[in-house]
PDB file of C-alpha atoms in Angstrom:
ATOM      1  CA  MET Z   4       7.853 -31.825  11.628  1.00  0.00           C
ATOM      2  CA  ASN Z   5       8.811 -28.740  13.632  1.00  0.00           C
ATOM      3  CA  PHE Z   6       7.902 -25.196  12.598  1.00  0.00           C
ATOM      4  CA  PRO Z   7      11.264 -23.999  11.128  1.00  0.00           C
ATOM      5  CA  LYS Z   8      11.782 -27.215   9.160  1.00  0.00           C
ATOM      6  CA  ASN Z   9       8.208 -27.069   7.873  1.00  0.00           C
ATOM      7  CA  GLN Z  10       8.645 -23.535   6.587  1.00  0.00           C
ATOM      8  CA  PHE Z  11      12.034 -24.371   5.093  1.00  0.00           C
ATOM      9  CA  PHE Z  12      10.475 -27.136   2.975  1.00  0.00           C
ATOM     10  CA  THR Z  13       7.615 -24.809   2.009  1.00  0.00           C
ATOM     11  CA  LEU Z  14      10.074 -22.203   0.740  1.00  0.00           C
ATOM     12  CA  LEU Z  15      12.232 -24.878  -0.916  1.00  0.00           C
ATOM     13  CA  THR Z  16       9.205 -26.187  -2.802  1.00  0.00           C
ATOM     14  CA  TYR Z  17       8.502 -22.710  -4.145  1.00  0.00           C
ATOM     15  CA  ILE Z  18      12.127 -22.135  -5.171  1.00  0.00           C
ATOM     16  CA  LEU Z  19      12.316 -25.500  -6.951  1.00  0.00           C
ATOM     17  CA  LEU Z  20       9.210 -24.647  -8.943  1.00  0.00           C
ATOM     18  CA  LEU Z  21      10.737 -21.308  -9.975  1.00  0.00           C
ATOM     19  CA  LEU Z  22      13.882 -23.145 -11.081  1.00  0.00           C
ATOM     20  CA  LEU Z  23      11.884 -25.690 -13.075  1.00  0.00           C
ATOM     21  CA  GLY Z  24      11.422 -23.257 -15.958  1.00  0.00           C
ATOM     22  CA  SER Z  25      15.178 -22.621 -16.173  1.00  0.00           C
ATOM     23  CA  VAL Z  26      15.903 -26.351 -16.190  1.00  0.00           C
ATOM     24  CA  LEU Z  27      13.400 -26.927 -19.002  1.00  0.00           C
ATOM     25  CA  ASN Z  28      14.975 -24.111 -21.018  1.00  0.00           C
ATOM     26  CA  MET Z  29      18.418 -25.619 -20.522  1.00  0.00           C
ATOM     27  CA  LEU Z  30      17.038 -28.907 -21.861  1.00  0.00           C
ATOM     28  CA  SER Z  31      15.536 -27.015 -24.841  1.00  0.00           C
ATOM     29  CA  ILE Z  32      12.016 -28.046 -23.850  1.00  0.00           C
ATOM     30  CA  THR Z  33       9.623 -25.404 -25.141  1.00  0.00           C
ATOM     31  CA  GLY Z  34       6.101 -24.945 -26.417  1.00  0.00           C
ATOM     32  CA  SER Z  35       3.169 -27.001 -25.217  1.00  0.00           C
ATOM     33  CA  ILE Z  36       5.293 -29.601 -23.398  1.00  0.00           C
ATOM     34  CA  TYR Z  37       7.002 -26.817 -21.436  1.00  0.00           C
ATOM     35  CA  PHE Z  38       3.714 -25.335 -20.239  1.00  0.00           C
ATOM     36  CA  VAL Z  39       2.205 -28.743 -19.436  1.00  0.00           C
ATOM     37  CA  ILE Z  40       5.179 -29.582 -17.215  1.00  0.00           C
ATOM     38  CA  ILE Z  41       5.136 -26.136 -15.556  1.00  0.00           C
ATOM     39  CA  THR Z  42       1.390 -26.373 -14.885  1.00  0.00           C
ATOM     40  CA  LEU Z  43       1.625 -29.885 -13.454  1.00  0.00           C
ATOM     41  CA  GLY Z  44       4.619 -28.828 -11.363  1.00  0.00           C
ATOM     42  CA  ALA Z  45       2.660 -25.848 -10.036  1.00  0.00           C
ATOM     43  CA  LEU Z  46      -0.325 -28.020  -9.085  1.00  0.00           C
ATOM     44  CA  ILE Z  47       1.930 -30.451  -7.221  1.00  0.00           C
ATOM     45  CA  ALA Z  48       3.870 -27.635  -5.519  1.00  0.00           C
ATOM     46  CA  THR Z  49       0.677 -25.841  -4.465  1.00  0.00           C
ATOM     47  CA  GLY Z  50      -0.817 -29.024  -3.046  1.00  0.00           C
ATOM     48  CA  LEU Z  51       2.382 -29.774  -1.131  1.00  0.00           C
ATOM     49  CA  MET Z  52       2.621 -26.235   0.256  1.00  0.00           C
ATOM     50  CA  MET Z  53      -1.022 -26.310   1.392  1.00  0.00           C
ATOM     51  CA  TYR Z  54      -0.377 -29.644   3.078  1.00  0.00           C
ATOM     52  CA  LEU Z  55       2.637 -28.181   4.887  1.00  0.00           C
ATOM     53  CA  VAL Z  56       0.515 -25.231   6.041  1.00  0.00           C
ATOM     54  CA  LYS Z  57      -2.042 -27.655   7.485  1.00  0.00           C
ATOM     55  CA  LEU Z  58       0.690 -29.763   9.060  1.00  0.00           C
ATOM     56  CA  ASN Z  59       2.264 -26.676  10.553  1.00  0.00           C
ATOM     57  CA  GLY Z  60      -0.885 -25.474  12.296  1.00  0.00           C
ATOM     58  CA  PRO Z  61      -1.722 -21.824  13.097  1.00  0.00           C
ATOM     59  CA  ASN Z  62       1.017 -19.284  13.774  1.00  0.00           C
ATOM     60  CA  ASP Z  63       0.942 -16.578  16.466  1.00  0.00           C
ATOM     61  CA  PHE Z  64      -1.960 -14.546  15.068  1.00  0.00           C
ATOM     62  CA  GLU Z  65      -3.868 -17.034  12.913  1.00  0.00           C
ATOM     63  CA  GLU Z  66      -7.181 -18.338  14.199  1.00  0.00           C
ATOM     64  CA  LYS Z  67      -9.740 -20.897  13.101  1.00  0.00           C
ATOM     65  CA  THR Z  68     -12.305 -18.874  11.165  1.00  0.00           C
ATOM     66  CA  ASP Z  69     -15.698 -19.776   9.697  1.00  0.00           C
ATOM     67  CA  LEU Z  70     -16.766 -19.614   6.052  1.00  0.00           C
ATOM     68  CA  ASN Z  71     -18.781 -16.421   6.469  1.00  0.00           C
ATOM     69  CA  HIS Z  72     -15.807 -14.609   8.018  1.00  0.00           C
ATOM     70  CA  ASN Z  73     -13.486 -15.783   5.236  1.00  0.00           C
ATOM     71  CA  LEU Z  74     -15.898 -14.834   2.448  1.00  0.00           C
ATOM     72  CA  GLN Z  75     -16.325 -11.343   3.871  1.00  0.00           C
ATOM     73  CA  TRP Z  76     -12.574 -10.798   3.885  1.00  0.00           C
ATOM     74  CA  ILE Z  77     -12.150 -12.324   0.428  1.00  0.00           C
ATOM     75  CA  ILE Z  78     -14.733  -9.905  -1.001  1.00  0.00           C
ATOM     76  CA  LEU Z  79     -13.308  -6.919   0.895  1.00  0.00           C
ATOM     77  CA  GLY Z  80      -9.777  -7.928  -0.060  1.00  0.00           C
ATOM     78  CA  THR Z  81     -10.685  -8.234  -3.739  1.00  0.00           C
ATOM     79  CA  ILE Z  82     -12.466  -4.881  -3.912  1.00  0.00           C
ATOM     80  CA  GLY Z  83      -9.634  -3.155  -2.060  1.00  0.00           C
ATOM     81  CA  ALA Z  84      -6.957  -4.786  -4.209  1.00  0.00           C
ATOM     82  CA  ILE Z  85      -8.604  -3.748  -7.486  1.00  0.00           C
ATOM     83  CA  ALA Z  86      -9.252  -0.181  -6.276  1.00  0.00           C
ATOM     84  CA  LEU Z  87      -5.703   0.094  -4.976  1.00  0.00           C
ATOM     85  CA  GLN Z  88      -4.174  -1.365  -8.122  1.00  0.00           C
ATOM     86  CA  TYR Z  89      -5.912   1.080 -10.445  1.00  0.00           C
ATOM     87  CA  GLY Z  90      -5.537   4.000  -8.037  1.00  0.00           C
ATOM     88  CA  VAL Z  91      -1.815   3.519  -7.416  1.00  0.00           C
ATOM     89  CA  GLY Z  92      -1.338   2.652 -11.097  1.00  0.00           C
ATOM     90  CA  PHE Z  93      -2.885   5.980 -12.116  1.00  0.00           C
ATOM     91  CA  ILE Z  94      -0.698   7.930  -9.674  1.00  0.00           C
ATOM     92  CA  ASP Z  95       2.397   5.978 -10.773  1.00  0.00           C
ATOM     93  CA  GLN Z  96       1.651   6.798 -14.411  1.00  0.00           C
ATOM     94  CA  LEU Z  97       0.929  10.455 -13.599  1.00  0.00           C
ATOM     95  CA  ILE Z  98       4.155  11.016 -11.642  1.00  0.00           C
ATOM     96  CA  PHE Z  99       6.660   8.612 -13.201  1.00  0.00           C
ATOM     97  CA  HIS Z 100       5.033   8.291 -16.656  1.00  0.00           C
ATOM     98  CA  THR Z 101       5.082   4.496 -16.475  1.00  0.00           C
ATOM     99  CA  SER Z 102       2.861   2.430 -18.729  1.00  0.00           C
ATOM    100  CA  THR Z 103      -0.702   1.861 -17.562  1.00  0.00           C
ATOM    101  CA  HIS Z 104      -0.353  -1.748 -18.697  1.00  0.00           C
ATOM    102  CA  SER Z 105       1.480  -4.319 -16.609  1.00  0.00           C
ATOM    103  CA  GLN Z 106       4.171  -6.065 -18.645  1.00  0.00           C
ATOM    104  CA  ASN Z 107       3.817  -9.106 -16.386  1.00  0.00           C
ATOM    105  CA  THR Z 108       0.031  -9.258 -16.917  1.00  0.00           C
ATOM    106  CA  MET Z 109       0.352  -8.884 -20.696  1.00  0.00           C
ATOM    107  CA  GLN Z 110       2.886 -11.725 -20.897  1.00  0.00           C
ATOM    108  CA  LEU Z 111       0.716 -14.003 -18.767  1.00  0.00           C
ATOM    109  CA  LEU Z 112      -2.311 -13.140 -20.875  1.00  0.00           C
ATOM    110  CA  LEU Z 113      -0.500 -14.164 -24.063  1.00  0.00           C
ATOM    111  CA  MET Z 114       0.570 -17.457 -22.478  1.00  0.00           C
ATOM    112  CA  VAL Z 115      -2.949 -18.254 -21.255  1.00  0.00           C
ATOM    113  CA  LYS Z 116      -4.388 -17.492 -24.700  1.00  0.00           C
ATOM    114  CA  ALA Z 117      -1.860 -19.819 -26.333  1.00  0.00           C
ATOM    115  CA  TYR Z 118      -2.123 -22.544 -23.680  1.00  0.00           C
ATOM    116  CA  PRO Z 119      -5.537 -22.289 -21.923  1.00  0.00           C
ATOM    117  CA  TYR Z 120      -4.715 -24.894 -19.262  1.00  0.00           C
ATOM    118  CA  TYR Z 121      -1.935 -22.581 -18.038  1.00  0.00           C
ATOM    119  CA  PHE Z 122      -4.657 -20.524 -16.314  1.00  0.00           C
ATOM    120  CA  LEU Z 123      -4.498 -23.098 -13.503  1.00  0.00           C
ATOM    121  CA  TYR Z 124      -1.014 -21.834 -12.709  1.00  0.00           C
ATOM    122  CA  VAL Z 125      -1.663 -18.134 -13.302  1.00  0.00           C
ATOM    123  CA  LEU Z 126      -5.061 -17.775 -11.626  1.00  0.00           C
ATOM    124  CA  ILE Z 127      -4.988 -20.422  -8.893  1.00  0.00           C
ATOM    125  CA  CYS Z 128      -1.573 -21.857  -8.071  1.00  0.00           C
ATOM    126  CA  ALA Z 129       0.516 -18.665  -8.251  1.00  0.00           C
ATOM    127  CA  PRO Z 130      -1.678 -16.583  -5.903  1.00  0.00           C
ATOM    128  CA  ILE Z 131      -1.898 -19.358  -3.316  1.00  0.00           C
ATOM    129  CA  MET Z 132       1.845 -20.003  -3.361  1.00  0.00           C
ATOM    130  CA  GLU Z 133       2.680 -16.296  -3.256  1.00  0.00           C
ATOM    131  CA  GLU Z 134       0.427 -15.726  -0.256  1.00  0.00           C
ATOM    132  CA  ILE Z 135       1.943 -18.650   1.617  1.00  0.00           C
ATOM    133  CA  VAL Z 136       5.513 -17.542   0.848  1.00  0.00           C
ATOM    134  CA  PHE Z 137       5.374 -13.738   1.021  1.00  0.00           C
ATOM    135  CA  ARG Z 138       2.694 -13.370   3.666  1.00  0.00           C
ATOM    136  CA  ARG Z 139       2.765 -16.511   5.829  1.00  0.00           C
ATOM    137  CA  ILE Z 140       6.531 -17.070   5.772  1.00  0.00           C
ATOM    138  CA  PHE Z 141       8.180 -13.675   5.248  1.00  0.00           C
ATOM    139  CA  PHE Z 142       5.615 -11.244   6.672  1.00  0.00           C
ATOM    140  CA  ALA Z 143       4.466 -13.333   9.655  1.00  0.00           C
ATOM    141  CA  ASN Z 144       7.972 -14.381  10.676  1.00  0.00           C
ATOM    142  CA  MET Z 145       9.396 -10.852  10.511  1.00  0.00           C
ATOM    143  CA  ILE Z 146       6.803  -9.254  12.798  1.00  0.00           C
ATOM    144  CA  LYS Z 147       8.490 -10.267  16.068  1.00  0.00           C
ATOM    145  CA  PRO Z 148      12.108  -9.343  15.201  1.00  0.00           C
ATOM    146  CA  THR Z 149      10.982  -6.026  13.656  1.00  0.00           C
ATOM    147  CA  ASN Z 150       7.377  -4.830  13.811  1.00  0.00           C
ATOM    148  CA  ILE Z 151       4.246  -5.276  11.731  1.00  0.00           C
ATOM    149  CA  TYR Z 152       4.965  -2.251   9.504  1.00  0.00           C
ATOM    150  CA  ILE Z 153       8.562  -3.137   8.667  1.00  0.00           C
ATOM    151  CA  ALA Z 154       7.563  -6.777   8.141  1.00  0.00           C
ATOM    152  CA  ALA Z 155       4.828  -5.711   5.712  1.00  0.00           C
ATOM    153  CA  ILE Z 156       7.170  -3.381   3.791  1.00  0.00           C
ATOM    154  CA  ILE Z 157       9.955  -5.967   3.451  1.00  0.00           C
ATOM    155  CA  SER Z 158       7.598  -8.730   2.335  1.00  0.00           C
ATOM    156  CA  ALA Z 159       5.904  -6.331  -0.114  1.00  0.00           C
ATOM    157  CA  LEU Z 160       9.260  -5.318  -1.618  1.00  0.00           C
ATOM    158  CA  LEU Z 161      10.217  -8.986  -2.063  1.00  0.00           C
ATOM    159  CA  PHE Z 162       6.813  -9.670  -3.626  1.00  0.00           C
ATOM    160  CA  ALA Z 163       7.234  -6.780  -6.071  1.00  0.00           C
ATOM    161  CA  PHE Z 164      10.817  -7.728  -6.930  1.00  0.00           C
ATOM    162  CA  MET Z 165       9.806 -11.306  -7.775  1.00  0.00           C
ATOM    163  CA  HIS Z 166       7.327 -10.069 -10.390  1.00  0.00           C
ATOM    164  CA  GLN Z 167      10.019  -8.187 -12.348  1.00  0.00           C
ATOM    165  CA  ASP Z 168       7.481  -5.664 -13.648  1.00  0.00           C
ATOM    166  CA  THR Z 169       7.838  -2.012 -14.630  1.00  0.00           C
ATOM    167  CA  ARG Z 170       4.966  -1.136 -12.267  1.00  0.00           C
ATOM    168  CA  PHE Z 171       7.035  -1.883  -9.178  1.00  0.00           C
ATOM    169  CA  ILE Z 172       5.151   0.548  -6.917  1.00  0.00           C
ATOM    170  CA  VAL Z 173       1.816  -1.067  -7.804  1.00  0.00           C
ATOM    171  CA  TYR Z 174       3.117  -4.479  -6.756  1.00  0.00           C
ATOM    172  CA  VAL Z 175       4.484  -3.039  -3.509  1.00  0.00           C
ATOM    173  CA  ALA Z 176       1.029  -1.614  -2.789  1.00  0.00           C
ATOM    174  CA  MET Z 177      -0.535  -4.999  -3.547  1.00  0.00           C
ATOM    175  CA  GLY Z 178       1.903  -6.701  -1.197  1.00  0.00           C
ATOM    176  CA  LEU Z 179       1.062  -4.282   1.609  1.00  0.00           C
ATOM    177  CA  TRP Z 180      -2.669  -4.718   1.055  1.00  0.00           C
ATOM    178  CA  PHE Z 181      -2.570  -8.511   1.078  1.00  0.00           C
ATOM    179  CA  SER Z 182      -0.492  -8.429   4.270  1.00  0.00           C
ATOM    180  CA  PHE Z 183      -3.255  -6.306   5.817  1.00  0.00           C
ATOM    181  CA  VAL Z 184      -5.967  -8.719   4.640  1.00  0.00           C
ATOM    182  CA  TYR Z 185      -4.020 -11.712   5.966  1.00  0.00           C
ATOM    183  CA  TYR Z 186      -3.293 -10.126   9.349  1.00  0.00           C
ATOM    184  CA  LYS Z 187      -6.833  -8.873   9.907  1.00  0.00           C
ATOM    185  CA  SER Z 188      -8.603 -11.964   8.592  1.00  0.00           C
ATOM    186  CA  LYS Z 189      -6.214 -14.244  10.514  1.00  0.00           C
ATOM    187  CA  ASN Z 190      -6.435 -16.736   7.657  1.00  0.00           C
ATOM    188  CA  ILE Z 191      -3.926 -17.108   4.825  1.00  0.00           C
ATOM    189  CA  TYR Z 192      -6.621 -18.416   2.502  1.00  0.00           C
ATOM    190  CA  ALA Z 193      -8.633 -15.209   2.857  1.00  0.00           C
ATOM    191  CA  SER Z 194      -5.766 -13.218   1.336  1.00  0.00           C
ATOM    192  CA  ALA Z 195      -5.167 -16.021  -1.192  1.00  0.00           C
ATOM    193  CA  GLY Z 196      -8.831 -15.945  -2.205  1.00  0.00           C
ATOM    194  CA  SER Z 197      -8.657 -12.169  -2.666  1.00  0.00           C
ATOM    195  CA  HIS Z 198      -5.493 -12.557  -4.714  1.00  0.00           C
ATOM    196  CA  ILE Z 199      -7.114 -15.196  -6.944  1.00  0.00           C
ATOM    197  CA  LEU Z 200     -10.238 -13.115  -7.599  1.00  0.00           C
ATOM    198  CA  MET Z 201      -8.214  -9.973  -8.252  1.00  0.00           C
ATOM    199  CA  ASN Z 202      -6.033 -11.780 -10.806  1.00  0.00           C
ATOM    200  CA  ALA Z 203      -9.104 -13.245 -12.494  1.00  0.00           C
ATOM    201  CA  ILE Z 204     -10.841  -9.863 -12.771  1.00  0.00           C
ATOM    202  CA  VAL Z 205      -7.729  -8.008 -13.964  1.00  0.00           C
ATOM    203  CA  LEU Z 206      -6.923 -10.650 -16.594  1.00  0.00           C
ATOM    204  CA  THR Z 207     -10.536 -10.683 -17.784  1.00  0.00           C
ATOM    205  CA  LEU Z 208     -10.577  -6.889 -18.137  1.00  0.00           C
ATOM    206  CA  SER Z 209      -7.212  -7.014 -19.937  1.00  0.00           C
ATOM    207  CA  MET Z 210      -8.685  -9.359 -22.582  1.00  0.00           C
ATOM    208  CA  ARG Z 211     -11.195  -6.720 -23.676  1.00  0.00           C
TER     209      ARG Z 211
END
């Protein structure tokens, strides 16, 4: 499978998963069955997208990295993401008087409390898929036709828009940071690991 076709099917997989919820709503499927299907769909989609990444091979700046290298970037990425999220969130609240609580996070927290297995989607599948789509497809592919800064900004704006949250600027900052982690670590799973740990920590703190 050639590179463009591979990435097309990766993006298509992600879009189909996003549409799955709408289809279930149209069929009046709600409650536990809805979340079971969404979670299973997310696990399948994530596995397929990871397989396509492996099949695709490294892009222009990716390199084969060892475990120690990846762990260092995952830890650095997590610390930076949390600091940036709370720092930008404070500034956003100070200037624009937005809520200090993320509407998106609160909704996900309620869903996970009601359906505990849904954490597989929220904490594992979603971050991996988002990193593959917004960083490996959009960010990486836009570097050559534009430059690294424009590519990072565009991918971050798309990332923020997809979350449909009132704290738009915070999500833009997160998108920029994860692009930095991905580009410097040269491994998409370093940024994905950071994203997973950040989500886990933020959700845990939000439960208190």
